[in-house]
Coordinates of C-alpha atoms and ligand atoms in Angstrom, one line a residue:
X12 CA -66.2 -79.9 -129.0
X13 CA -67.2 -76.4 -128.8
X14 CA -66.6 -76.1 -125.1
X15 CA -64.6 -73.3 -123.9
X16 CA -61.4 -74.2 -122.4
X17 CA -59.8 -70.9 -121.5
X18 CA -59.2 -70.0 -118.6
X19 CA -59.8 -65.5 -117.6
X20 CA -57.2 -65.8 -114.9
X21 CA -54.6 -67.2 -117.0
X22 CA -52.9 -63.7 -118.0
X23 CA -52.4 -62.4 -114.3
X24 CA -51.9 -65.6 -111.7
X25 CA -48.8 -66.5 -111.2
X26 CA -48.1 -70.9 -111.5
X27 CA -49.0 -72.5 -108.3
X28 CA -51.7 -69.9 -107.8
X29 CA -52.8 -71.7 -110.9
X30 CA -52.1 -74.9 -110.0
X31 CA -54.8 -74.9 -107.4
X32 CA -57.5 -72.7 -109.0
X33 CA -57.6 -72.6 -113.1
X34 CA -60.4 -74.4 -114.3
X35 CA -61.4 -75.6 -110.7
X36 CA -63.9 -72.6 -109.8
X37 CA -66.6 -73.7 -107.5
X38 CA -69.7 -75.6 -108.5
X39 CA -72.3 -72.5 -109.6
X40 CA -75.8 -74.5 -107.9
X41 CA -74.3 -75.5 -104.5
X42 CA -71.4 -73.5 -104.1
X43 CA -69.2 -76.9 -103.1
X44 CA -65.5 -75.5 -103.3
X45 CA -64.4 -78.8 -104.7
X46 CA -65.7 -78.7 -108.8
X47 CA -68.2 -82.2 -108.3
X48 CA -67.2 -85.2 -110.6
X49 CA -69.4 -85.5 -113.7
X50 CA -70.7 -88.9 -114.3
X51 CA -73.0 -88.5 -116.6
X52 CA -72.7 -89.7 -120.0
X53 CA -74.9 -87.2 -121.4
X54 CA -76.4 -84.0 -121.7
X55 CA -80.1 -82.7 -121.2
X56 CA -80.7 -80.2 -124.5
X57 CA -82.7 -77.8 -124.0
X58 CA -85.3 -78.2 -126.9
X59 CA -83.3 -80.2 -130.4
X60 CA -79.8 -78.8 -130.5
X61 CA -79.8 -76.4 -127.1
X62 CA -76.7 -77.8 -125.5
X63 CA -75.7 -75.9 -122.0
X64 CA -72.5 -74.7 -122.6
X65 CA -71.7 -77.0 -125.4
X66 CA -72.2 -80.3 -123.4
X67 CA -73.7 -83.4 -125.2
X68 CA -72.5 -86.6 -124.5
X69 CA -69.3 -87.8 -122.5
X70 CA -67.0 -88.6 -125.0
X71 CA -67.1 -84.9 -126.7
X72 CA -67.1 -82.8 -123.8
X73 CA -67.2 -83.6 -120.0
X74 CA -67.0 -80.8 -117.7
X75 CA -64.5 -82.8 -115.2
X76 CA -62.4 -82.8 -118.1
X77 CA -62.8 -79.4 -119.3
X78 CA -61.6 -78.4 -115.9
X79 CA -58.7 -80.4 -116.3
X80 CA -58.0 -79.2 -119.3
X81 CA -57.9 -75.5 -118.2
X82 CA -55.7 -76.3 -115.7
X83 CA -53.5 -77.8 -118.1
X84 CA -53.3 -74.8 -120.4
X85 CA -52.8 -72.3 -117.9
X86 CA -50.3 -74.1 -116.4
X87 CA -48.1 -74.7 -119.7
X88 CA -49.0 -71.0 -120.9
X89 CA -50.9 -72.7 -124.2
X90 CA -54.6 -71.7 -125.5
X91 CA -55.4 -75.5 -125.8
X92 CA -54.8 -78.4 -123.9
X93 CA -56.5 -82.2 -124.4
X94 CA -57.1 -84.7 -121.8
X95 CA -56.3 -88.3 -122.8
X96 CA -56.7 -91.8 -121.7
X97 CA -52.7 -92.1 -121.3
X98 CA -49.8 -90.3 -122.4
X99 CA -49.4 -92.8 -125.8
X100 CA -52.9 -91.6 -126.5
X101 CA -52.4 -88.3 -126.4
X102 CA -49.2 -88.9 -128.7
X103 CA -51.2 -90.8 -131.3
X104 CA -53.2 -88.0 -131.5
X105 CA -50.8 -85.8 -132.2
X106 CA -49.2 -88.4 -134.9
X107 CA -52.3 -88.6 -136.8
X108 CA -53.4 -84.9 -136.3
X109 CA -49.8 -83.8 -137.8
X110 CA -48.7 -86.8 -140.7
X111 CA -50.1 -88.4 -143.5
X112 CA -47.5 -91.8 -144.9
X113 CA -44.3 -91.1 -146.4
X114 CA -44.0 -88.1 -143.9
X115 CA -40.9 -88.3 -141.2
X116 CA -40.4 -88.0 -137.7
X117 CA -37.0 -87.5 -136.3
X118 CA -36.8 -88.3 -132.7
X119 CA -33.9 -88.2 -129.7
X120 CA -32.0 -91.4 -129.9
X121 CA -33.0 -91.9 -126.4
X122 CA -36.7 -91.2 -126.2
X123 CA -39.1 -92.8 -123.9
X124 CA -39.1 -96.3 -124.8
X125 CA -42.8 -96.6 -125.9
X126 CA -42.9 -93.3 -128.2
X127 CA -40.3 -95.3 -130.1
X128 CA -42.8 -98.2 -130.5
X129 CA -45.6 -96.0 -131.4
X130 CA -44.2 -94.8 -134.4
X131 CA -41.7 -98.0 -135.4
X132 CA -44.4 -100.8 -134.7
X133 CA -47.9 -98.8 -135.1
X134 CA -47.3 -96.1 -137.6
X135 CA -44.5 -97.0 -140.0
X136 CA -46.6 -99.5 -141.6
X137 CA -48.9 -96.7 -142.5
X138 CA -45.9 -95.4 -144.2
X139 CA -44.5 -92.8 -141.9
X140 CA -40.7 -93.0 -141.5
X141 CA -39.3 -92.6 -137.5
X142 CA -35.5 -91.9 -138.0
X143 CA -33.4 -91.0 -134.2
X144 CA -30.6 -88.8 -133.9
X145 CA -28.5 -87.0 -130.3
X146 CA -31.1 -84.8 -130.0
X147 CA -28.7 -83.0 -127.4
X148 CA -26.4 -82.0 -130.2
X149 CA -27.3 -79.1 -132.6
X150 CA -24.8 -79.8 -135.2
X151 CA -26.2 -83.7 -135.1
X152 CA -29.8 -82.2 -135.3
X153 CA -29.1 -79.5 -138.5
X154 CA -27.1 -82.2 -140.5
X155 CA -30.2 -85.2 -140.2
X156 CA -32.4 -82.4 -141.1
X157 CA -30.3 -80.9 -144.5
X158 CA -30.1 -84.6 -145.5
X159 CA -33.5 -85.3 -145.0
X160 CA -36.8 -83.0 -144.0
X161 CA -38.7 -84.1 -140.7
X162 CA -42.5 -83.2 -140.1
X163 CA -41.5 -83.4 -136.4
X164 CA -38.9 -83.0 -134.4
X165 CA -39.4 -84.7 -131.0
X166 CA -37.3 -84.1 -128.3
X167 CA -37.5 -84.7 -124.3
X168 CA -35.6 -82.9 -122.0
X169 CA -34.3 -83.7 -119.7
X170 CA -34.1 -87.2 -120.8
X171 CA -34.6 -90.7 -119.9
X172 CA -32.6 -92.2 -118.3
X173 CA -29.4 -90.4 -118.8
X174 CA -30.7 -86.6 -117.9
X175 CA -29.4 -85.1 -121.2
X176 CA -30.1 -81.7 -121.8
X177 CA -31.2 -80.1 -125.2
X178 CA -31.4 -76.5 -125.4
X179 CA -35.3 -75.9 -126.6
X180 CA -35.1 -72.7 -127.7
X181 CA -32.0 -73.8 -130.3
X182 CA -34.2 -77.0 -131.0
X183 CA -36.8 -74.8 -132.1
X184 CA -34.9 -72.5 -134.0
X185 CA -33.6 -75.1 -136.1
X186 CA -36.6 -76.9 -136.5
X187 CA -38.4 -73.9 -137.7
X188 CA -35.7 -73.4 -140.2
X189 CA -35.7 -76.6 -141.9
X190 CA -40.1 -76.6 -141.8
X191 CA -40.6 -79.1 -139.0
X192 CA -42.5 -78.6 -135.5
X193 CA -41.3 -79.0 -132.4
X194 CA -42.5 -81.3 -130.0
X195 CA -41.3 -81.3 -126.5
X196 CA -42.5 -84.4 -123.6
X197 CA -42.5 -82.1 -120.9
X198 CA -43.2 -85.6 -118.4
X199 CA -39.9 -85.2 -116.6
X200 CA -39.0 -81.3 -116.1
X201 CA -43.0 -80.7 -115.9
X202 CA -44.4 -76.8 -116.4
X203 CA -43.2 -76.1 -112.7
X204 CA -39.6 -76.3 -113.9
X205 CA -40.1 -75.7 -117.8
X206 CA -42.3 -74.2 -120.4
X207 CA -41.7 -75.1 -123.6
X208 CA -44.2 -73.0 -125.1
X209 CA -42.4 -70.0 -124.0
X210 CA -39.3 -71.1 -125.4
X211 CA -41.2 -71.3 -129.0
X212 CA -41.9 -75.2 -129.2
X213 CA -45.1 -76.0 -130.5
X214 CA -46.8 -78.8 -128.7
X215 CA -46.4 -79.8 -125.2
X216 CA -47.0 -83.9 -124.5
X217 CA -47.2 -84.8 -121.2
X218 CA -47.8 -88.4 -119.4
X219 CA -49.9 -87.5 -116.9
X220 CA -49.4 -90.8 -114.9
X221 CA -46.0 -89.5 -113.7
X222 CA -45.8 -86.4 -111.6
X223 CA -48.9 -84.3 -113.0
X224 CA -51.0 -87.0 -111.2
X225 CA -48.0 -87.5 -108.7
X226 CA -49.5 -90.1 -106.7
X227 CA -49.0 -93.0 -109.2
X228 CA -52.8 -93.7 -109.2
X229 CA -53.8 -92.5 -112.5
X230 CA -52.6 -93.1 -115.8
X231 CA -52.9 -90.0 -118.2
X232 CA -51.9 -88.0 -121.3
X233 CA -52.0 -84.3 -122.4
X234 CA -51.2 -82.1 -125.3
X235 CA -50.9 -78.8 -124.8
X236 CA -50.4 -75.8 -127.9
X237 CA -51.4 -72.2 -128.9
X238 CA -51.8 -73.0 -133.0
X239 CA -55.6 -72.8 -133.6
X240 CA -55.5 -74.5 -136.9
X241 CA -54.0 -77.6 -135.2
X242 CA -56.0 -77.6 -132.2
X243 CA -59.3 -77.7 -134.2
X244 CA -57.7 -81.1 -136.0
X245 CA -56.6 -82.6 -132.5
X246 CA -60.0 -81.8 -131.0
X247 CA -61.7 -83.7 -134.1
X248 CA -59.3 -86.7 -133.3
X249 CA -60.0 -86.3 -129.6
X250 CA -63.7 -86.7 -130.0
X251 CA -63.5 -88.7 -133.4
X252 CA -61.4 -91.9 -131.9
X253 CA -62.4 -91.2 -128.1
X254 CA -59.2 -92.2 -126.2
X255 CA -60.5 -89.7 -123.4
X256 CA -59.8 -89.6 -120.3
X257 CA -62.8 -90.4 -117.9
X258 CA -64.2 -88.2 -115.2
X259 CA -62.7 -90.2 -112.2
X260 CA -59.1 -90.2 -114.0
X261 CA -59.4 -86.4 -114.8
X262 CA -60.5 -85.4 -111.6
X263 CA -57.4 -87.2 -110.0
X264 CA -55.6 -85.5 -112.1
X265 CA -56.7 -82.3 -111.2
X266 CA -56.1 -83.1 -107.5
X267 CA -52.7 -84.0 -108.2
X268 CA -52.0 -81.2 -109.9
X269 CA -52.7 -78.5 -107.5
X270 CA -50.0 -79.4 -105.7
X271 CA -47.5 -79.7 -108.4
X272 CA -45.4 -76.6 -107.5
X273 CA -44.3 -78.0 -103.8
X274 CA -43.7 -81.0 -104.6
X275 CA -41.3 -80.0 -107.7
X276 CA -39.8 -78.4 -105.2
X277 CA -39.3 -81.1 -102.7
X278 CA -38.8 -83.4 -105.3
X279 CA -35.9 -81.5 -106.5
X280 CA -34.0 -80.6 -103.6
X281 CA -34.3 -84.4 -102.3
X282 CA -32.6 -85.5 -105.5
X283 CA -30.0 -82.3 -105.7
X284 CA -28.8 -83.9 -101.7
X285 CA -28.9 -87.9 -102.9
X286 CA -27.1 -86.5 -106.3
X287 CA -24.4 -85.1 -103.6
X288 CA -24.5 -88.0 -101.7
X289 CA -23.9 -90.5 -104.4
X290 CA -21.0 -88.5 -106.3
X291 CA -18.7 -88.7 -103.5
X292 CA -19.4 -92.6 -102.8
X293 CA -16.2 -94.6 -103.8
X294 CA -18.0 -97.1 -105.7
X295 CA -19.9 -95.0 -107.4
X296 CA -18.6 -94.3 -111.0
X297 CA -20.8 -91.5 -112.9
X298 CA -23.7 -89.3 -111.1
X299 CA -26.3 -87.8 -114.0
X300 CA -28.0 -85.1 -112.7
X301 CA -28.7 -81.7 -114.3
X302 CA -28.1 -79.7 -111.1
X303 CA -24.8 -81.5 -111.0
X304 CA -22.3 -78.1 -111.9
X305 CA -20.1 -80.8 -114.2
X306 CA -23.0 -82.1 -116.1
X307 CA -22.4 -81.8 -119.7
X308 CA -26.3 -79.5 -120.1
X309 CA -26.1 -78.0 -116.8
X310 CA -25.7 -74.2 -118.0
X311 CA -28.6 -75.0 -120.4
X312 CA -30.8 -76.7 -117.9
X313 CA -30.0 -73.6 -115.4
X314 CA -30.9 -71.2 -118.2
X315 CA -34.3 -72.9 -119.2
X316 CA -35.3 -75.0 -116.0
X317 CA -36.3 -73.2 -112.5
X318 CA -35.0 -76.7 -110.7
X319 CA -33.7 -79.5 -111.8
X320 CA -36.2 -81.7 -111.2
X321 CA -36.5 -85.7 -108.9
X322 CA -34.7 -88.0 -111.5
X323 CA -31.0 -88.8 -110.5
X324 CA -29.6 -91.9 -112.5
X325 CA -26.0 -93.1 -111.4
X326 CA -23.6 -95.5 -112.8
X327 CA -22.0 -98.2 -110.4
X328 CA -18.3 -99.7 -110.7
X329 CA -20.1 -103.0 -112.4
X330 CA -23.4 -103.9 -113.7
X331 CA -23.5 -106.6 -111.1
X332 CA -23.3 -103.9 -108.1
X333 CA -25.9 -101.8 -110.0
X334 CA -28.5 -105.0 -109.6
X335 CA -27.1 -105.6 -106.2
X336 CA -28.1 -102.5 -105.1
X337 CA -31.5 -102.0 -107.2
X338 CA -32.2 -105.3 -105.0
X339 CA -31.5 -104.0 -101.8
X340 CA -33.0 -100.6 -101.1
X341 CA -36.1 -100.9 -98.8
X342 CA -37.9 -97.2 -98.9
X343 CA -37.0 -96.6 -102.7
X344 CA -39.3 -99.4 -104.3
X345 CA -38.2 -101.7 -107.2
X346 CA -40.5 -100.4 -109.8
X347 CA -41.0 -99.3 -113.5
X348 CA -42.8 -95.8 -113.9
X349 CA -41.9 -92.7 -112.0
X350 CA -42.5 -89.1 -110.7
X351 CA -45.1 -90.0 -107.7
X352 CA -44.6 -89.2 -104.1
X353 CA -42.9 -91.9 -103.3
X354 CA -39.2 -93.4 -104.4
X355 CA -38.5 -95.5 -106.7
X356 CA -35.4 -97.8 -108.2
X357 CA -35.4 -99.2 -111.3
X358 CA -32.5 -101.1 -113.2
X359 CA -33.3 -99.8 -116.9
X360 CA -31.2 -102.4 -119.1
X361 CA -34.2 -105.1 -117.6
X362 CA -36.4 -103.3 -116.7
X363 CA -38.0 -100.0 -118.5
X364 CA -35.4 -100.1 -121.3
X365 CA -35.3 -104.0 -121.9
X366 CA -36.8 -103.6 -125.4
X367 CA -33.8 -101.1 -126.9
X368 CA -30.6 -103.7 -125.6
X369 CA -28.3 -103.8 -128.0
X370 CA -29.6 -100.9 -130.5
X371 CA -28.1 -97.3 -130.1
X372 CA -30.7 -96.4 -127.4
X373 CA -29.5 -99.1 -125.0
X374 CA -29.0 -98.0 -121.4
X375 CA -25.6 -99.3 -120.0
X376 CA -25.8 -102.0 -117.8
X377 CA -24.2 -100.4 -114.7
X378 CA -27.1 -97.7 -114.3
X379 CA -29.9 -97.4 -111.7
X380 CA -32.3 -95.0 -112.4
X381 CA -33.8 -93.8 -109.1
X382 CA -37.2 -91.7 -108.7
X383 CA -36.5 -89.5 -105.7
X384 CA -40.0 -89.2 -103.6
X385 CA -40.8 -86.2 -101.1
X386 CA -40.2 -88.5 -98.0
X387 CA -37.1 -87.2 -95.3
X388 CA -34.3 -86.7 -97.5
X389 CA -32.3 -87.9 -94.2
X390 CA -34.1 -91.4 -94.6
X391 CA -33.8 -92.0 -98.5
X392 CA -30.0 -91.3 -97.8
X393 CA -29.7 -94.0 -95.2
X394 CA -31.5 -96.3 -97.5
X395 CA -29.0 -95.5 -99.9
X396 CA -26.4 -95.8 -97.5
X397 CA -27.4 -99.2 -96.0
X398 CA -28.5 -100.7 -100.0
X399 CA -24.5 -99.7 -100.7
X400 CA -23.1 -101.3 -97.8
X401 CA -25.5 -104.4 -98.5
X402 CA -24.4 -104.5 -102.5
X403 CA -20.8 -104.0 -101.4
X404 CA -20.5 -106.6 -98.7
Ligands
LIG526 C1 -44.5 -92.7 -119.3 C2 -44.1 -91.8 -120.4 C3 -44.8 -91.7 -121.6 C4 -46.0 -92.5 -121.9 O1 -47.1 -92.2 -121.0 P1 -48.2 -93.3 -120.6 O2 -49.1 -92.5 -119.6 O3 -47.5 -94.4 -119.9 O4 -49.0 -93.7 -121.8 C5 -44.4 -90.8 -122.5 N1 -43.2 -90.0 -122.3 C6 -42.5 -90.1 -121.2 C7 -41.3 -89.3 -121.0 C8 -42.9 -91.0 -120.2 O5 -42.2 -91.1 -119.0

């Protein structure tokens, strides 16, 4: 627990500088460029109590970790960052690490799907109270708060699957007010596009299974913060109930996320062109994408996003089309999850969002949700184009 996590270069590299080198300095015995993975479970001392550079037995400290870890904080701008076993672990940690029972939480009526679980199913019975609200509307956010106090106030921006925007600094401002923190998932914009830290919120959660990792072959989680006090209480938790991530997972991680920046990049300008694409269909009834100039947060999202990120969900004329097409599409895959290199289609009202149908969070039944890879933006088109004409017919 008392391994060092910061990173020197931190202050002066710019991000995908970063991306590829922060915590991934080059193994001091052999020189190897790549940082080895460390298996080992535990630590030599050197006489009772001489730990090298705090290491003593896996689930405390692992040095594959650490680097990830570093990576992860220099990348969000935070002094701390922990390395979970998936994104719900890392949010558990921060649960217990930041409420004791009759506490509340107020979440974003449309937060990920299993956050909502987390705190309805697994800790309201402990006596903490999860209440939602349009997180994308200030007024909506002020008056829940006056009426009632929140511990947290959890938001994710953009959102899933409808892309709404909430403006984080504002969030923050009047979460600070009314004596809550703010927590941002960071999962879909990712610190290439957005830092919440440096908009004032005060933890960063991520799901490193989506585009962190990128590749869709890790599952992960990640907090990231500055606040001392409650870094020392989410390392105890950390080490305490050991939902760490293991070498092999953080080191895929790491790999992942070297090439974060380009892949933002691609990721975004794929799904600003199939954004264009689908607006001007004719059976096409509602495009949500941020970098769309009519979307309702899309002078926010330009103020406090660098890009707009790979997500592009669209409502068809009918729910039946929407199924139709979800059905037909042959390089975008028919798949829950998101944010890897390749595209994906899912149909959220039966798929990723099956368990909030018919509550205030349901999804309507004419939208596709569509995880825009990096392959030819020229190809994913004509798979859109061909999946329409197939739907259609
Ligand atoms: C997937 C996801 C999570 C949960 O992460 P896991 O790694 O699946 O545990 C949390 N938030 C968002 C926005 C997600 O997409």
């Amino acid at each position: 627990m008392s391994v060092d996590n910061s990173t020197p270069d931190a202050q002066t590299r710019r991000f995908d500088s970063l991306a590829v080198h922060a915590g991934q300095e080059f193994d001091a015995t052999t020189g190897a460029v790549i940082p080895p993975v460390h298996f080992s479970t535990t630590f030599a001392q050197d006489g009772i109590g001489g730990l090298r550079q705090g290491y003593e037995y896996g689930r405390s400290g692992n040095p594959t970790r650490t680097a990830l870890q570093r990576q992860l904080a220099a990348l969000e701008g935070g002094a701390h960052a922990f390395s979970f076993s998936s994104g719900l672990a890392a949010e558990d940690a921060l649960l217990r690490a930041t409420l004791k029972p009759g506490d509340s939480v107020l979440l974003g009526n449309d937060v990920y799907g299993g956050t909502h679980r987390l705190l309805a199913r697994v800790l309201a019975p402990w006596g903490v109270e999860m209440r939602t609200v349009e997180m994308s509307d200030p007024e909506a956010v002020r008056a829940s708060l006056a009426e009632r106090p929140a511990r947290l106030v959890w938001v994710e921006t953009p959102s899933n699957p409808l892309l709404k925007i909430t403006d984080i600094a504002e969030l923050v401002a009047i979460g600070h007010e009314a004596g809550a923190l703010v927590v941002v998932d960071n999962t879909f914009a990712t610190p290439a596009l957005q830092r919440p830290l440096t908009l004032g919120a005060d933890v960063v959660v991520h799901s490193v299974t989506k585009y962190l990792g990128g590749h869709s072959d890790v599952v992960g989680g990640a907090l990231v913060l500055d606040d001392d006090e409650l870094a020392e209480k989410i390392g105890f938790l950390q080490f305490a109930v050991g939902a760490v991530s293991g070498p092999m997972d953080a080191w895929l991680a790491s790999r992942g996320i070297k090439t974060l920046g380009i892949r933002m990049a691609r990721h975004s300008a794929n799904a600003a062109a199939i954004a264009a694409f689908l607006r001007d269909h004719s059976h096409v009834a509602r495009v949500y994408y941020p970098g769309l100039e009519d979307h309702p947060g899309h002078a926010i999202a330009s103020r406090q996003m660098s890009d707009f990120g790979g997500i592009v969900s669209v409502a068809f004329e009918s729910g039946e089309l929407a199924r139709r097409f979800a059905e037909s599409t042959t390089l975008f895959q028919l798949a829950e999850s998101l944010g890897g290199v390749e595209s994906l289609v899912n149909y959220p009202d039966a798929m990723t969002h099956a368990s909030v149908r018919g509550t205030d969070a349901a999804v309507p039944v004419e939208v596709v949700r569509l995880s825009v890879g990096i392959e030819d933006p020229a190809d994913l088109i004509a798979d859109i184009e061909q999946s329409l004409r197939l739907a259609t017919r």
